Amino acid sequence: MSGISSSNGRYIKLSTVEYCAAAAIIGFGLWVLFWGPDASLSAAAFAELRSNVTALGFGKPYRTVGLSAIIIGALYAVAIKINGDGMYWTPIVRGGACVLVVIFLANLSWSIDKIQQSSTGVFVYGILAAAFFGLFLANLDRIAHALILIGRHIRGING
Amino acid sequence: MESMAEIIDAIAGLFISLDITKLLLLVCAFLVAFAVWVRIKRGPESDGKPMIDNFECLAPSLVEHIHELRRSNDLAMRGQVEIRTEQTETRVKLAELAATIRALAENR
């Protein structure tokens, strides 16, 4: 916590950064859905990503990616808003959303790397994946706390 | 040493053979498990911190505010103690003064 806030009161709250991240995820989903099939994800560089998403069996890859991004982003934003009122699940949703985005972006970067290693897409998506991984790390203590609480709840221990 | 090198090679080979999704999931799962272990090892009150610090990760500003209130409360308590000490000293001085006045009056 000390890395995020400071005693002089001039600090950026982690939730503010996370709201921006959630908005970016939703925006990405809307972008993909807006341009429709054979558009946003049609480049040859995304071939592996498309085949991986198609293998999930939810229909066209653009729709799966777009809708998933909107749902994940919305859940992420709701979890940030609820925060301490849902100690059992909000940290897990926050961490889970970050992990899913990291996996998606890393696959995207990996996919482009296979076609054109020198592409700026490899770097940019890689950096974005690292940024979301940073958000996951920032939530790590919360996730651990939630898991311990769930464990205690299951074992019937209060506190 | 050779067997050690073989073990390292086997572990490295295991990680290289994983695709990026599985590798990331493995890393994240390990980090979560490590964080849980650290929290359990630290314990809720084993480090002498009050229970309120357990909520630091959920509401840091609230915890900071509570600590500030505690500090203010400590200062106020210390102030009260000082005032009481001064009151006692004043009472003693007043009693001494009253005794002196009484003695003077009797001697008159």
PDB file of C-alpha atoms in Angstrom:
ATOM      1  CA  MET A   1       0.000   0.000   0.000  1.00  0.00           C
ATOM      2  CA  SER A   2       2.808   2.370   0.838  1.00  0.00           C
ATOM      3  CA  GLY A   3       3.899   2.353  -2.787  1.00  0.00           C
ATOM      4  CA  ILE A   4       0.538   3.634  -3.907  1.00  0.00           C
ATOM      5  CA  SER A   5      -0.374   6.194  -1.282  1.00  0.00           C
ATOM      6  CA  SER A   6       1.768   8.699   0.511  1.00  0.00           C
ATOM      7  CA  SER A   7       1.413  10.530   3.776  1.00  0.00           C
ATOM      8  CA  ASN A   8       1.217  13.968   2.140  1.00  0.00           C
ATOM      9  CA  GLY A   9      -2.114  13.137   0.520  1.00  0.00           C
ATOM     10  CA  ARG A  10      -0.987  13.601  -3.092  1.00  0.00           C
ATOM     11  CA  TYR A  11      -1.489  10.161  -4.543  1.00  0.00           C
ATOM     12  CA  ILE A  12      -3.326   8.307  -7.277  1.00  0.00           C
ATOM     13  CA  LYS A  13      -5.648   5.676  -5.929  1.00  0.00           C
ATOM     14  CA  LEU A  14      -5.203   2.162  -7.292  1.00  0.00           C
ATOM     15  CA  SER A  15      -8.949   2.040  -7.971  1.00  0.00           C
ATOM     16  CA  THR A  16      -8.627   5.057 -10.317  1.00  0.00           C
ATOM     17  CA  VAL A  17      -5.984   3.251 -12.358  1.00  0.00           C
ATOM     18  CA  GLU A  18      -8.129   0.115 -12.343  1.00  0.00           C
ATOM     19  CA  TYR A  19     -11.230   2.008 -13.492  1.00  0.00           C
ATOM     20  CA  CYS A  20      -9.172   3.247 -16.463  1.00  0.00           C
ATOM     21  CA  ALA A  21      -8.041  -0.326 -17.150  1.00  0.00           C
ATOM     22  CA  ALA A  22     -11.648  -1.582 -17.005  1.00  0.00           C
ATOM     23  CA  ALA A  23     -12.727   1.200 -19.371  1.00  0.00           C
ATOM     24  CA  ALA A  24      -9.912   0.210 -21.755  1.00  0.00           C
ATOM     25  CA  ILE A  25     -11.077  -3.434 -21.722  1.00  0.00           C
ATOM     26  CA  ILE A  26     -14.687  -2.430 -22.438  1.00  0.00           C
ATOM     27  CA  GLY A  27     -13.489  -0.011 -25.128  1.00  0.00           C
ATOM     28  CA  PHE A  28     -11.478  -2.784 -26.779  1.00  0.00           C
ATOM     29  CA  GLY A  29     -14.530  -5.058 -26.838  1.00  0.00           C
ATOM     30  CA  LEU A  30     -16.723  -2.313 -28.312  1.00  0.00           C
ATOM     31  CA  TRP A  31     -14.098  -1.554 -30.958  1.00  0.00           C
ATOM     32  CA  VAL A  32     -13.919  -5.190 -32.072  1.00  0.00           C
ATOM     33  CA  LEU A  33     -17.738  -5.525 -32.138  1.00  0.00           C
ATOM     34  CA  PHE A  34     -18.189  -2.168 -33.892  1.00  0.00           C
ATOM     35  CA  TRP A  35     -15.979  -3.118 -36.836  1.00  0.00           C
ATOM     36  CA  GLY A  36     -17.584  -6.531 -37.098  1.00  0.00           C
ATOM     37  CA  PRO A  37     -16.289  -9.711 -38.751  1.00  0.00           C
ATOM     38  CA  ASP A  38     -13.257  -9.705 -41.040  1.00  0.00           C
ATOM     39  CA  ALA A  39     -12.125  -6.347 -39.695  1.00  0.00           C
ATOM     40  CA  SER A  40     -10.319  -5.772 -36.381  1.00  0.00           C
ATOM     41  CA  LEU A  41      -8.923  -9.268 -35.992  1.00  0.00           C
ATOM     42  CA  SER A  42      -8.633 -10.186 -39.671  1.00  0.00           C
ATOM     43  CA  ALA A  43      -4.894  -9.537 -40.150  1.00  0.00           C
ATOM     44  CA  ALA A  44      -2.715 -12.536 -40.919  1.00  0.00           C
ATOM     45  CA  ALA A  45      -0.820 -11.830 -37.696  1.00  0.00           C
ATOM     46  CA  PHE A  46      -3.921 -12.753 -35.685  1.00  0.00           C
ATOM     47  CA  ALA A  47      -4.351 -16.151 -37.381  1.00  0.00           C
ATOM     48  CA  GLU A  48      -3.221 -18.116 -34.336  1.00  0.00           C
ATOM     49  CA  LEU A  49      -5.361 -16.003 -32.016  1.00  0.00           C
ATOM     50  CA  ARG A  50      -8.413 -16.527 -34.249  1.00  0.00           C
ATOM     51  CA  SER A  51      -7.896 -20.291 -34.376  1.00  0.00           C
ATOM     52  CA  ASN A  52      -7.446 -20.432 -30.579  1.00  0.00           C
ATOM     53  CA  VAL A  53     -10.629 -18.411 -29.988  1.00  0.00           C
ATOM     54  CA  THR A  54     -12.601 -20.411 -32.565  1.00  0.00           C
ATOM     55  CA  ALA A  55     -11.507 -23.600 -30.810  1.00  0.00           C
ATOM     56  CA  LEU A  56     -13.399 -22.426 -27.717  1.00  0.00           C
ATOM     57  CA  GLY A  57     -16.617 -23.079 -29.660  1.00  0.00           C
ATOM     58  CA  PHE A  58     -18.484 -19.810 -29.052  1.00  0.00           C
ATOM     59  CA  GLY A  59     -18.879 -18.888 -32.701  1.00  0.00           C
ATOM     60  CA  LYS A  60     -17.101 -16.173 -34.639  1.00  0.00           C
ATOM     61  CA  PRO A  61     -13.859 -15.051 -32.983  1.00  0.00           C
ATOM     62  CA  TYR A  62     -14.598 -11.309 -33.238  1.00  0.00           C
ATOM     63  CA  ARG A  63     -17.876 -11.784 -31.351  1.00  0.00           C
ATOM     64  CA  THR A  64     -16.305 -14.017 -28.695  1.00  0.00           C
ATOM     65  CA  VAL A  65     -13.432 -11.581 -28.143  1.00  0.00           C
ATOM     66  CA  GLY A  66     -15.649  -8.467 -28.216  1.00  0.00           C
ATOM     67  CA  LEU A  67     -18.356  -9.766 -25.897  1.00  0.00           C
ATOM     68  CA  SER A  68     -15.828 -11.368 -23.530  1.00  0.00           C
ATOM     69  CA  ALA A  69     -13.947  -8.077 -23.260  1.00  0.00           C
ATOM     70  CA  ILE A  70     -17.138  -6.132 -22.490  1.00  0.00           C
ATOM     71  CA  ILE A  71     -18.268  -8.666 -19.860  1.00  0.00           C
ATOM     72  CA  ILE A  72     -14.823  -8.883 -18.229  1.00  0.00           C
ATOM     73  CA  GLY A  73     -14.418  -5.079 -18.240  1.00  0.00           C
ATOM     74  CA  ALA A  74     -17.890  -4.554 -16.745  1.00  0.00           C
ATOM     75  CA  LEU A  75     -17.328  -7.199 -14.040  1.00  0.00           C
ATOM     76  CA  TYR A  76     -13.956  -5.628 -13.267  1.00  0.00           C
ATOM     77  CA  ALA A  77     -15.514  -2.160 -12.873  1.00  0.00           C
ATOM     78  CA  VAL A  78     -18.325  -3.526 -10.658  1.00  0.00           C
ATOM     79  CA  ALA A  79     -15.791  -5.360  -8.482  1.00  0.00           C
ATOM     80  CA  ILE A  80     -13.745  -2.158  -8.038  1.00  0.00           C
ATOM     81  CA  LYS A  81     -16.894  -0.231  -7.092  1.00  0.00           C
ATOM     82  CA  ILE A  82     -18.096  -2.828  -4.560  1.00  0.00           C
ATOM     83  CA  ASN A  83     -14.574  -3.467  -3.195  1.00  0.00           C
ATOM     84  CA  GLY A  84     -14.710  -4.103   0.576  1.00  0.00           C
ATOM     85  CA  ASP A  85     -18.448  -4.886   0.645  1.00  0.00           C
ATOM     86  CA  GLY A  86     -17.711  -8.079  -1.258  1.00  0.00           C
ATOM     87  CA  MET A  87     -14.493  -9.164   0.403  1.00  0.00           C
ATOM     88  CA  TYR A  88     -14.978 -12.762  -0.660  1.00  0.00           C
ATOM     89  CA  TRP A  89     -15.241 -12.283  -4.402  1.00  0.00           C
ATOM     90  CA  THR A  90     -14.234  -8.767  -5.555  1.00  0.00           C
ATOM     91  CA  PRO A  91     -10.459  -9.290  -5.173  1.00  0.00           C
ATOM     92  CA  ILE A  92     -10.720 -12.558  -7.095  1.00  0.00           C
ATOM     93  CA  VAL A  93     -12.674 -10.888  -9.916  1.00  0.00           C
ATOM     94  CA  ARG A  94     -10.169  -8.023 -10.027  1.00  0.00           C
ATOM     95  CA  GLY A  95      -7.202 -10.377 -10.142  1.00  0.00           C
ATOM     96  CA  GLY A  96      -8.943 -12.790 -12.505  1.00  0.00           C
ATOM     97  CA  ALA A  97      -9.807 -10.019 -14.970  1.00  0.00           C
ATOM     98  CA  CYS A  98      -6.179  -8.878 -14.966  1.00  0.00           C
ATOM     99  CA  VAL A  99      -4.890 -12.415 -15.535  1.00  0.00           C
ATOM    100  CA  LEU A 100      -7.314 -12.984 -18.430  1.00  0.00           C
ATOM    101  CA  VAL A 101      -6.258  -9.720 -20.060  1.00  0.00           C
ATOM    102  CA  VAL A 102      -2.576 -10.551 -19.548  1.00  0.00           C
ATOM    103  CA  ILE A 103      -3.098 -13.950 -21.199  1.00  0.00           C
ATOM    104  CA  PHE A 104      -5.021 -12.395 -24.100  1.00  0.00           C
ATOM    105  CA  LEU A 105      -2.459  -9.652 -24.705  1.00  0.00           C
ATOM    106  CA  ALA A 106       0.480 -12.031 -24.356  1.00  0.00           C
ATOM    107  CA  ASN A 107      -1.130 -14.355 -26.912  1.00  0.00           C
ATOM    108  CA  LEU A 108      -1.753 -11.388 -29.191  1.00  0.00           C
ATOM    109  CA  SER A 109       1.875 -10.336 -28.903  1.00  0.00           C
ATOM    110  CA  TRP A 110       3.013 -13.934 -29.397  1.00  0.00           C
ATOM    111  CA  SER A 111       0.762 -14.296 -32.440  1.00  0.00           C
ATOM    112  CA  ILE A 112       2.201 -11.202 -34.116  1.00  0.00           C
ATOM    113  CA  ASP A 113       5.718 -12.285 -33.161  1.00  0.00           C
ATOM    114  CA  LYS A 114       5.299 -15.461 -35.198  1.00  0.00           C
ATOM    115  CA  ILE A 115       4.431 -13.487 -38.340  1.00  0.00           C
ATOM    116  CA  GLN A 116       6.623 -10.426 -37.941  1.00  0.00           C
ATOM    117  CA  GLN A 117       8.979 -10.286 -35.024  1.00  0.00           C
ATOM    118  CA  SER A 118       9.950  -6.661 -35.692  1.00  0.00           C
ATOM    119  CA  SER A 119       6.358  -5.396 -35.525  1.00  0.00           C
ATOM    120  CA  THR A 120       5.607  -2.650 -33.019  1.00  0.00           C
ATOM    121  CA  GLY A 121       2.539  -4.726 -32.099  1.00  0.00           C
ATOM    122  CA  VAL A 122       4.815  -7.231 -30.337  1.00  0.00           C
ATOM    123  CA  PHE A 123       6.251  -4.457 -28.188  1.00  0.00           C
ATOM    124  CA  VAL A 124       3.032  -2.519 -27.538  1.00  0.00           C
ATOM    125  CA  TYR A 125       0.902  -5.548 -26.664  1.00  0.00           C
ATOM    126  CA  GLY A 126       3.795  -6.906 -24.608  1.00  0.00           C
ATOM    127  CA  ILE A 127       4.016  -3.650 -22.623  1.00  0.00           C
ATOM    128  CA  LEU A 128       0.239  -3.632 -22.123  1.00  0.00           C
ATOM    129  CA  ALA A 129       0.398  -7.230 -20.887  1.00  0.00           C
ATOM    130  CA  ALA A 130       3.143  -6.207 -18.450  1.00  0.00           C
ATOM    131  CA  ALA A 131       1.020  -3.251 -17.245  1.00  0.00           C
ATOM    132  CA  PHE A 132      -1.975  -5.503 -16.547  1.00  0.00           C
ATOM    133  CA  PHE A 133       0.362  -7.966 -14.849  1.00  0.00           C
ATOM    134  CA  GLY A 134       1.400  -5.062 -12.626  1.00  0.00           C
ATOM    135  CA  LEU A 135      -2.263  -4.492 -11.715  1.00  0.00           C
ATOM    136  CA  PHE A 136      -2.550  -8.201 -10.898  1.00  0.00           C
ATOM    137  CA  LEU A 137       0.479  -7.911  -8.602  1.00  0.00           C
ATOM    138  CA  ALA A 138      -1.057  -4.832  -6.944  1.00  0.00           C
ATOM    139  CA  ASN A 139      -4.137  -6.951  -6.172  1.00  0.00           C
ATOM    140  CA  LEU A 140      -2.171  -9.994  -5.021  1.00  0.00           C
ATOM    141  CA  ASP A 141      -2.462  -9.264  -1.306  1.00  0.00           C
ATOM    142  CA  ARG A 142      -6.218  -8.693  -1.660  1.00  0.00           C
ATOM    143  CA  ILE A 143      -6.601 -11.985  -3.537  1.00  0.00           C
ATOM    144  CA  ALA A 144      -4.660 -13.835  -0.827  1.00  0.00           C
ATOM    145  CA  HIS A 145      -6.846 -12.206   1.836  1.00  0.00           C
ATOM    146  CA  ALA A 146     -10.039 -13.210  -0.001  1.00  0.00           C
ATOM    147  CA  LEU A 147      -8.830 -16.790  -0.430  1.00  0.00           C
ATOM    148  CA  ILE A 148      -7.974 -17.022   3.280  1.00  0.00           C
ATOM    149  CA  LEU A 149     -11.429 -15.640   4.155  1.00  0.00           C
ATOM    150  CA  ILE A 150     -13.081 -18.196   1.847  1.00  0.00           C
ATOM    151  CA  GLY A 151     -10.964 -20.944   3.418  1.00  0.00           C
ATOM    152  CA  ARG A 152     -12.027 -19.860   6.910  1.00  0.00           C
ATOM    153  CA  HIS A 153     -15.658 -19.643   5.806  1.00  0.00           C
ATOM    154  CA  ILE A 154     -15.530 -23.168   4.393  1.00  0.00           C
ATOM    155  CA  ARG A 155     -13.946 -24.481   7.585  1.00  0.00           C
ATOM    156  CA  GLY A 156     -16.513 -22.575   9.653  1.00  0.00           C
ATOM    157  CA  ILE A 157     -14.000 -20.277  11.330  1.00  0.00           C
ATOM    158  CA  ASN A 158     -15.118 -16.686  11.869  1.00  0.00           C
ATOM    159  CA  GLY A 159     -12.884 -13.644  11.610  1.00  0.00           C
TER     160      GLY A 159
ATOM    161  CA  MET B   1      26.653 -32.048 -10.447  1.00  0.00           C
ATOM    162  CA  GLU B   2      25.632 -33.703 -13.683  1.00  0.00           C
ATOM    163  CA  SER B   3      22.384 -34.931 -12.203  1.00  0.00           C
ATOM    164  CA  MET B   4      21.714 -31.389 -10.955  1.00  0.00           C
ATOM    165  CA  ALA B   5      22.266 -30.048 -14.476  1.00  0.00           C
ATOM    166  CA  GLU B   6      19.920 -32.715 -15.812  1.00  0.00           C
ATOM    167  CA  ILE B   7      17.231 -31.703 -13.323  1.00  0.00           C
ATOM    168  CA  ILE B   8      17.620 -28.029 -14.276  1.00  0.00           C
ATOM    169  CA  ASP B   9      17.469 -28.977 -17.960  1.00  0.00           C
ATOM    170  CA  ALA B  10      14.340 -31.054 -17.346  1.00  0.00           C
ATOM    171  CA  ILE B  11      12.626 -28.172 -15.494  1.00  0.00           C
ATOM    172  CA  ALA B  12      13.664 -25.693 -18.195  1.00  0.00           C
ATOM    173  CA  GLY B  13      12.410 -28.104 -20.871  1.00  0.00           C
ATOM    174  CA  LEU B  14       9.110 -28.426 -19.040  1.00  0.00           C
ATOM    175  CA  PHE B  15       8.612 -24.670 -19.041  1.00  0.00           C
ATOM    176  CA  ILE B  16       9.711 -24.226 -22.652  1.00  0.00           C
ATOM    177  CA  SER B  17       7.317 -26.941 -23.800  1.00  0.00           C
ATOM    178  CA  LEU B  18       4.377 -25.095 -22.172  1.00  0.00           C
ATOM    179  CA  ASP B  19       2.489 -22.648 -24.346  1.00  0.00           C
ATOM    180  CA  ILE B  20       2.322 -19.047 -23.188  1.00  0.00           C
ATOM    181  CA  THR B  21      -1.185 -19.354 -21.681  1.00  0.00           C
ATOM    182  CA  LYS B  22      -0.285 -22.311 -19.493  1.00  0.00           C
ATOM    183  CA  LEU B  23       2.988 -20.675 -18.497  1.00  0.00           C
ATOM    184  CA  LEU B  24       1.237 -17.463 -17.434  1.00  0.00           C
ATOM    185  CA  LEU B  25      -1.432 -19.385 -15.540  1.00  0.00           C
ATOM    186  CA  LEU B  26       1.285 -21.345 -13.761  1.00  0.00           C
ATOM    187  CA  VAL B  27       3.174 -18.165 -12.815  1.00  0.00           C
ATOM    188  CA  CYS B  28      -0.006 -16.444 -11.563  1.00  0.00           C
ATOM    189  CA  ALA B  29      -1.083 -19.520  -9.578  1.00  0.00           C
ATOM    190  CA  PHE B  30       2.364 -19.710  -7.993  1.00  0.00           C
ATOM    191  CA  LEU B  31       2.262 -15.999  -7.076  1.00  0.00           C
ATOM    192  CA  VAL B  32      -1.202 -16.349  -5.524  1.00  0.00           C
ATOM    193  CA  ALA B  33      -0.118 -19.435  -3.565  1.00  0.00           C
ATOM    194  CA  PHE B  34       2.977 -17.571  -2.366  1.00  0.00           C
ATOM    195  CA  ALA B  35       0.908 -14.538  -1.312  1.00  0.00           C
ATOM    196  CA  VAL B  36      -1.496 -16.790   0.623  1.00  0.00           C
ATOM    197  CA  TRP B  37       1.435 -18.523   2.306  1.00  0.00           C
ATOM    198  CA  VAL B  38       2.984 -15.161   3.288  1.00  0.00           C
ATOM    199  CA  ARG B  39      -0.343 -13.962   4.730  1.00  0.00           C
ATOM    200  CA  ILE B  40      -0.894 -17.162   6.696  1.00  0.00           C
ATOM    201  CA  LYS B  41       2.679 -17.100   7.978  1.00  0.00           C
ATOM    202  CA  ARG B  42       2.330 -13.449   9.015  1.00  0.00           C
ATOM    203  CA  GLY B  43      -0.936 -14.217  10.787  1.00  0.00           C
ATOM    204  CA  PRO B  44      -3.653 -11.722  11.695  1.00  0.00           C
ATOM    205  CA  GLU B  45      -2.036 -10.471  14.904  1.00  0.00           C
ATOM    206  CA  SER B  46       1.299 -12.272  15.079  1.00  0.00           C
ATOM    207  CA  ASP B  47       3.257  -9.186  14.097  1.00  0.00           C
ATOM    208  CA  GLY B  48       1.765  -7.175  16.930  1.00  0.00           C
ATOM    209  CA  LYS B  49      -0.378  -5.080  14.616  1.00  0.00           C
ATOM    210  CA  PRO B  50      -3.960  -4.490  15.667  1.00  0.00           C
ATOM    211  CA  MET B  51      -6.762  -6.239  13.755  1.00  0.00           C
ATOM    212  CA  ILE B  52      -7.617  -3.047  11.881  1.00  0.00           C
ATOM    213  CA  ASP B  53      -4.459  -3.452   9.772  1.00  0.00           C
ATOM    214  CA  ASN B  54      -5.965  -6.573   8.223  1.00  0.00           C
ATOM    215  CA  PHE B  55      -8.339  -4.281   6.351  1.00  0.00           C
ATOM    216  CA  GLU B  56      -5.536  -2.107   5.041  1.00  0.00           C
ATOM    217  CA  CYS B  57      -5.655  -3.784   1.659  1.00  0.00           C
ATOM    218  CA  LEU B  58      -9.389  -3.174   1.335  1.00  0.00           C
ATOM    219  CA  ALA B  59      -9.722   0.374   2.639  1.00  0.00           C
ATOM    220  CA  PRO B  60      -6.282   1.994   3.017  1.00  0.00           C
ATOM    221  CA  SER B  61      -7.625   5.536   3.430  1.00  0.00           C
ATOM    222  CA  LEU B  62     -10.010   4.413   6.189  1.00  0.00           C
ATOM    223  CA  VAL B  63      -7.239   2.623   8.069  1.00  0.00           C
ATOM    224  CA  GLU B  64      -4.993   5.683   7.715  1.00  0.00           C
ATOM    225  CA  HIS B  65      -7.809   7.820   9.084  1.00  0.00           C
ATOM    226  CA  ILE B  66      -8.303   5.469  12.038  1.00  0.00           C
ATOM    227  CA  HIS B  67      -4.579   5.589  12.816  1.00  0.00           C
ATOM    228  CA  GLU B  68      -4.727   9.381  12.700  1.00  0.00           C
ATOM    229  CA  LEU B  69      -7.667   9.375  15.097  1.00  0.00           C
ATOM    230  CA  ARG B  70      -5.735   7.089  17.422  1.00  0.00           C
ATOM    231  CA  ARG B  71      -2.749   9.433  17.346  1.00  0.00           C
ATOM    232  CA  SER B  72      -5.029  12.417  18.104  1.00  0.00           C
ATOM    233  CA  ASN B  73      -6.641  10.441  20.895  1.00  0.00           C
ATOM    234  CA  ASP B  74      -3.221   9.601  22.362  1.00  0.00           C
ATOM    235  CA  LEU B  75      -2.258  13.277  22.262  1.00  0.00           C
ATOM    236  CA  ALA B  76      -5.527  14.283  23.915  1.00  0.00           C
ATOM    237  CA  MET B  77      -5.043  11.653  26.637  1.00  0.00           C
ATOM    238  CA  ARG B  78      -1.520  12.923  27.260  1.00  0.00           C
ATOM    239  CA  GLY B  79      -2.892  16.471  27.443  1.00  0.00           C
ATOM    240  CA  GLN B  80      -5.517  15.390  29.975  1.00  0.00           C
ATOM    241  CA  VAL B  81      -2.841  13.772  32.149  1.00  0.00           C
ATOM    242  CA  GLU B  82      -0.803  17.000  32.074  1.00  0.00           C
ATOM    243  CA  ILE B  83      -3.861  19.067  33.021  1.00  0.00           C
ATOM    244  CA  ARG B  84      -4.661  16.717  35.917  1.00  0.00           C
ATOM    245  CA  THR B  85      -1.071  16.966  37.181  1.00  0.00           C
ATOM    246  CA  GLU B  86      -1.259  20.761  37.039  1.00  0.00           C
ATOM    247  CA  GLN B  87      -4.628  20.712  38.860  1.00  0.00           C
ATOM    248  CA  THR B  88      -3.135  18.552  41.635  1.00  0.00           C
ATOM    249  CA  GLU B  89      -0.126  20.865  41.943  1.00  0.00           C
ATOM    250  CA  THR B  90      -2.426  23.901  42.079  1.00  0.00           C
ATOM    251  CA  ARG B  91      -4.588  22.273  44.766  1.00  0.00           C
ATOM    252  CA  VAL B  92      -1.483  21.515  46.843  1.00  0.00           C
ATOM    253  CA  LYS B  93      -0.283  25.119  46.456  1.00  0.00           C
ATOM    254  CA  LEU B  94      -3.764  26.437  47.365  1.00  0.00           C
ATOM    255  CA  ALA B  95      -3.849  24.221  50.457  1.00  0.00           C
ATOM    256  CA  GLU B  96      -0.419  25.490  51.465  1.00  0.00           C
ATOM    257  CA  LEU B  97      -1.550  29.061  50.896  1.00  0.00           C
ATOM    258  CA  ALA B  98      -4.716  28.480  52.973  1.00  0.00           C
ATOM    259  CA  ALA B  99      -2.631  27.007  55.806  1.00  0.00           C
ATOM    260  CA  THR B 100      -0.293  30.009  55.725  1.00  0.00           C
ATOM    261  CA  ILE B 101      -3.253  32.437  55.807  1.00  0.00           C
ATOM    262  CA  ARG B 102      -4.791  30.514  58.697  1.00  0.00           C
ATOM    263  CA  ALA B 103      -1.505  30.578  60.638  1.00  0.00           C
ATOM    264  CA  LEU B 104      -1.134  34.315  60.017  1.00  0.00           C
ATOM    265  CA  ALA B 105      -4.729  34.901  61.196  1.00  0.00           C
ATOM    266  CA  GLU B 106      -4.163  32.889  64.423  1.00  0.00           C
ATOM    267  CA  ASN B 107      -0.934  34.763  65.141  1.00  0.00           C
ATOM    268  CA  ARG B 108      -2.584  38.169  64.738  1.00  0.00           C
TER     269      ARG B 108
END
